[in-house]
Amino acid sequence: MTSFRLLVYSRTTGYRHDSIPAGTEAVRALGAVHDFEVDATEDPAAFTVENLARYRVVVFLSTSGTVLEPSGRVALEDFVLSGGGFVGVHAAAGTEYDWPFYEELVGAYFDRHPHVQPGTIHVVDRDHPATASLPTVWRRTDEWYDFRSHPQRRPASDSMSAVRVLLTVDESSYTGGGMGANHPIAWCRQIAAGRSFYTAIGHTIESYAEPEFRAHLAGG
């Protein structure tokens, strides 16, 4: 018997990443290893209170633009506040720009990026399943996102913890970064009874075959 069920959502109304199928298959492979069931959809009708109650985790896999109906927003917010888990991958930060709760959920909105190129990641918090097995200095190729705001500057509240940054990227290791010395690319936070995890990694198809990145996703 599987331990839980997870929903991968990859609808796009803006830019569409060609890595989405590889990402979906990677999550399915992780489910087979870690004993969870995976459903995948791009249908916003899946976002009802009743349907989301079947899942423990919802993954927004490089979604873009407006991807939910108003009723779907209500269902997702209820899901998280009631104890569900949210995972945002890469372009999930370029989604639902006009929904304040989503900005709190994902932690920061995407702003811009330079071209795909090698860069150096630093693990700044190893006390998390998403980082525990990673090398302290992790050099890899990706599309390094800048964000409209720094997620760690989002204030905590009675229902939301402060954002906990897990990984940063060293802007001196690539060209075009615009966030400065403390450039977060993966973080998490508690939201009422639920939890949120976001990683900006995952632009390329090749990412989803990397053992280190799969371990990062599984931990998230």
Tab-separated table of C-alpha atoms in Angstrom:
chain	number	residue	atom	x	y	z
A	1	MET	CA	0.000	0.000	0.000
A	2	THR	CA	1.415	3.395	-0.987
A	3	SER	CA	2.132	5.991	1.673
A	4	PHE	CA	0.416	8.934	-0.048
A	5	ARG	CA	-0.754	10.387	-3.356
A	6	LEU	CA	0.759	13.374	-5.154
A	7	LEU	CA	-0.650	15.561	-7.950
A	8	VAL	CA	1.627	17.041	-10.643
A	9	TYR	CA	0.114	20.092	-12.344
A	10	SER	CA	1.851	21.515	-15.416
A	11	ARG	CA	-0.643	23.765	-17.189
A	12	THR	CA	0.913	26.745	-18.991
A	13	THR	CA	-0.694	29.871	-20.414
A	14	GLY	CA	2.654	31.607	-20.911
A	15	TYR	CA	6.049	30.170	-21.826
A	16	ARG	CA	6.076	26.373	-21.957
A	17	HIS	CA	9.197	24.484	-20.932
A	18	ASP	CA	10.082	21.459	-23.038
A	19	SER	CA	11.361	19.800	-19.865
A	20	ILE	CA	7.835	19.304	-18.469
A	21	PRO	CA	7.432	15.706	-19.750
A	22	ALA	CA	10.859	14.781	-18.358
A	23	GLY	CA	9.930	16.387	-15.052
A	24	THR	CA	6.668	14.493	-14.846
A	25	GLU	CA	8.396	11.200	-15.562
A	26	ALA	CA	11.055	11.984	-12.961
A	27	VAL	CA	8.385	12.537	-10.295
A	28	ARG	CA	6.733	9.266	-11.303
A	29	ALA	CA	10.090	7.506	-10.957
A	30	LEU	CA	10.574	9.052	-7.523
A	31	GLY	CA	7.132	7.830	-6.545
A	32	ALA	CA	8.074	4.278	-7.490
A	33	VAL	CA	11.221	4.502	-5.344
A	34	HIS	CA	9.725	6.353	-2.374
A	35	ASP	CA	6.328	4.648	-2.304
A	36	PHE	CA	3.882	7.356	-3.362
A	37	GLU	CA	1.298	7.444	-6.156
A	38	VAL	CA	1.536	10.159	-8.826
A	39	ASP	CA	-1.287	11.647	-10.876
A	40	ALA	CA	-0.502	14.272	-13.535
A	41	THR	CA	-2.888	16.756	-15.107
A	42	GLU	CA	-3.145	20.061	-16.922
A	43	ASP	CA	-6.884	20.357	-16.272
A	44	PRO	CA	-7.806	23.199	-13.895
A	45	ALA	CA	-11.025	21.326	-13.108
A	46	ALA	CA	-8.896	19.029	-10.927
A	47	PHE	CA	-8.698	21.851	-8.387
A	48	THR	CA	-11.732	21.308	-6.213
A	49	VAL	CA	-11.792	20.880	-2.452
A	50	GLU	CA	-13.111	17.342	-2.869
A	51	ASN	CA	-10.504	16.231	-5.399
A	52	LEU	CA	-7.517	17.795	-3.656
A	53	ALA	CA	-8.521	15.980	-0.463
A	54	ARG	CA	-7.210	12.834	-2.201
A	55	TYR	CA	-3.646	14.193	-2.199
A	56	ARG	CA	-0.984	15.014	0.340
A	57	VAL	CA	1.140	17.111	-2.047
A	58	VAL	CA	0.488	19.274	-5.110
A	59	VAL	CA	3.437	19.981	-7.421
A	60	PHE	CA	3.356	22.962	-9.791
A	61	LEU	CA	5.870	21.779	-12.403
A	62	SER	CA	6.993	24.766	-14.510
A	63	THR	CA	3.485	26.143	-14.718
A	64	SER	CA	3.262	29.623	-16.227
A	65	GLY	CA	0.732	32.428	-16.431
A	66	THR	CA	-2.757	32.121	-14.981
A	67	VAL	CA	-3.457	28.420	-14.589
A	68	LEU	CA	-6.362	28.241	-12.121
A	69	GLU	CA	-9.981	29.347	-12.168
A	70	PRO	CA	-11.199	31.399	-9.176
A	71	SER	CA	-12.744	28.285	-7.644
A	72	GLY	CA	-9.444	26.453	-8.109
A	73	ARG	CA	-7.623	29.176	-6.215
A	74	VAL	CA	-10.031	28.748	-3.321
A	75	ALA	CA	-9.503	24.977	-3.370
A	76	LEU	CA	-5.706	25.212	-3.435
A	77	GLU	CA	-5.638	27.756	-0.602
A	78	ASP	CA	-7.938	25.555	1.482
A	79	PHE	CA	-5.747	22.532	0.716
A	80	VAL	CA	-2.558	24.206	1.944
A	81	LEU	CA	-4.065	25.930	4.974
A	82	SER	CA	-5.617	22.622	6.017
A	83	GLY	CA	-2.276	20.815	5.996
A	84	GLY	CA	-1.452	19.975	2.368
A	85	GLY	CA	2.006	20.303	0.874
A	86	PHE	CA	2.912	22.535	-2.083
A	87	VAL	CA	6.006	22.091	-4.242
A	88	GLY	CA	6.881	24.671	-6.893
A	89	VAL	CA	9.465	23.810	-9.534
A	90	HIS	CA	11.269	26.376	-11.727
A	91	ALA	CA	8.625	28.375	-13.663
A	92	ALA	CA	6.075	27.879	-10.886
A	93	ALA	CA	7.435	31.272	-9.763
A	94	GLY	CA	6.139	32.737	-13.047
A	95	THR	CA	2.552	31.778	-12.286
A	96	GLU	CA	-0.570	33.487	-10.903
A	97	TYR	CA	0.986	36.952	-10.713
A	98	ASP	CA	-2.259	38.603	-9.587
A	99	TRP	CA	-3.023	36.305	-6.646
A	100	PRO	CA	-1.493	37.526	-3.348
A	101	PHE	CA	-1.841	34.172	-1.588
A	102	TYR	CA	0.125	32.474	-4.337
A	103	GLU	CA	2.991	34.923	-3.926
A	104	GLU	CA	3.159	33.939	-0.255
A	105	LEU	CA	2.870	30.266	-1.205
A	106	VAL	CA	5.634	30.206	-3.826
A	107	GLY	CA	7.718	32.731	-1.891
A	108	ALA	CA	8.683	35.125	-4.702
A	109	TYR	CA	7.688	35.888	-8.278
A	110	PHE	CA	10.045	35.347	-11.226
A	111	ASP	CA	11.489	38.536	-12.684
A	112	ARG	CA	14.122	37.721	-15.330
A	113	HIS	CA	16.966	35.375	-16.248
A	114	PRO	CA	20.153	35.376	-18.314
A	115	HIS	CA	20.923	32.612	-20.839
A	116	VAL	CA	21.313	29.009	-19.714
A	117	GLN	CA	24.867	28.496	-18.436
A	118	PRO	CA	26.942	26.769	-15.732
A	119	GLY	CA	26.768	28.210	-12.225
A	120	THR	CA	27.771	27.297	-8.700
A	121	ILE	CA	25.195	26.507	-6.020
A	122	HIS	CA	25.940	26.699	-2.301
A	123	VAL	CA	24.031	24.683	0.288
A	124	VAL	CA	23.283	27.165	3.073
A	125	ASP	CA	20.983	24.900	5.117
A	126	ARG	CA	21.736	21.191	5.155
A	127	ASP	CA	19.145	20.358	7.817
A	128	HIS	CA	16.430	19.593	5.260
A	129	PRO	CA	15.713	16.475	3.182
A	130	ALA	CA	16.056	18.522	-0.035
A	131	THR	CA	19.659	19.434	0.742
A	132	ALA	CA	20.956	16.759	3.121
A	133	SER	CA	22.611	14.672	0.392
A	134	LEU	CA	23.830	17.493	-1.869
A	135	PRO	CA	27.461	18.534	-2.203
A	136	THR	CA	28.261	21.695	-0.276
A	137	VAL	CA	29.342	23.318	-3.539
A	138	TRP	CA	27.235	22.088	-6.447
A	139	ARG	CA	28.202	23.177	-9.951
A	140	ARG	CA	25.617	22.595	-12.659
A	141	THR	CA	24.009	24.150	-15.738
A	142	ASP	CA	20.607	25.790	-15.491
A	143	GLU	CA	18.601	28.952	-16.123
A	144	TRP	CA	19.344	31.126	-13.102
A	145	TYR	CA	16.248	33.080	-12.071
A	146	ASP	CA	16.172	36.548	-10.573
A	147	PHE	CA	13.060	37.285	-8.511
A	148	ARG	CA	10.974	40.412	-8.054
A	149	SER	CA	11.660	40.337	-4.327
A	150	HIS	CA	13.880	38.466	-1.903
A	151	PRO	CA	11.801	35.643	-0.369
A	152	GLN	CA	13.575	35.886	2.984
A	153	ARG	CA	12.330	39.437	3.385
A	154	ARG	CA	8.719	38.285	3.407
A	155	PRO	CA	7.477	38.855	6.952
A	156	ALA	CA	6.330	36.021	9.149
A	157	SER	CA	2.808	36.119	10.581
A	158	ASP	CA	0.600	34.098	12.881
A	159	SER	CA	-0.192	31.736	10.001
A	160	MET	CA	3.071	31.827	7.995
A	161	SER	CA	6.645	31.218	9.084
A	162	ALA	CA	9.582	33.182	7.745
A	163	VAL	CA	11.028	31.788	4.535
A	164	ARG	CA	13.919	29.385	5.140
A	165	VAL	CA	16.496	29.608	2.339
A	166	LEU	CA	18.140	26.283	1.498
A	167	LEU	CA	20.270	27.006	-1.583
A	168	THR	CA	21.890	30.092	-3.080
A	169	VAL	CA	23.629	30.580	-6.428
A	170	ASP	CA	26.956	32.392	-6.646
A	171	GLU	CA	26.517	35.263	-9.102
A	172	SER	CA	30.282	35.446	-9.619
A	173	SER	CA	30.107	31.975	-11.206
A	174	TYR	CA	27.925	33.052	-14.154
A	175	THR	CA	26.993	36.187	-16.079
A	176	GLY	CA	23.793	38.180	-15.807
A	177	GLY	CA	22.695	37.703	-12.207
A	178	GLY	CA	20.903	40.651	-10.630
A	179	MET	CA	20.149	39.822	-6.997
A	180	GLY	CA	23.549	40.280	-5.416
A	181	ALA	CA	25.612	38.265	-2.984
A	182	ASN	CA	22.663	36.512	-1.319
A	183	HIS	CA	20.805	35.025	-4.298
A	184	PRO	CA	18.372	32.324	-3.115
A	185	ILE	CA	17.212	29.600	-5.495
A	186	ALA	CA	15.504	27.098	-3.164
A	187	TRP	CA	13.548	27.667	0.038
A	188	CYS	CA	10.649	26.477	2.155
A	189	ARG	CA	8.160	27.800	4.677
A	190	GLN	CA	5.287	26.715	6.902
A	191	ILE	CA	1.857	28.091	5.936
A	192	ALA	CA	-0.752	27.473	8.645
A	193	ALA	CA	-1.016	23.669	8.857
A	194	GLY	CA	0.593	23.205	5.424
A	195	ARG	CA	4.085	23.461	3.994
A	196	SER	CA	5.585	25.003	0.879
A	197	PHE	CA	8.831	24.179	-0.927
A	198	TYR	CA	10.179	25.927	-4.022
A	199	THR	CA	13.217	25.294	-6.197
A	200	ALA	CA	14.211	27.441	-9.154
A	201	ILE	CA	16.283	24.598	-10.599
A	202	GLY	CA	14.862	22.474	-13.405
A	203	HIS	CA	14.893	24.382	-16.698
A	204	THR	CA	16.632	21.756	-18.795
A	205	ILE	CA	15.478	18.298	-19.825
A	206	GLU	CA	18.812	16.938	-18.638
A	207	SER	CA	18.187	18.193	-15.088
A	208	TYR	CA	15.584	15.517	-14.446
A	209	ALA	CA	18.038	12.674	-15.089
A	210	GLU	CA	20.638	14.043	-12.627
A	211	PRO	CA	20.798	11.970	-9.418
A	212	GLU	CA	21.542	15.062	-7.307
A	213	PHE	CA	18.581	16.983	-8.680
A	214	ARG	CA	16.267	13.992	-8.249
A	215	ALA	CA	17.391	13.724	-4.632
A	216	HIS	CA	16.703	17.454	-4.212
A	217	LEU	CA	13.190	17.047	-5.631
A	218	ALA	CA	12.449	13.971	-3.564
A	219	GLY	CA	13.504	15.759	-0.394
A	220	GLY	CA	11.350	18.740	-1.265
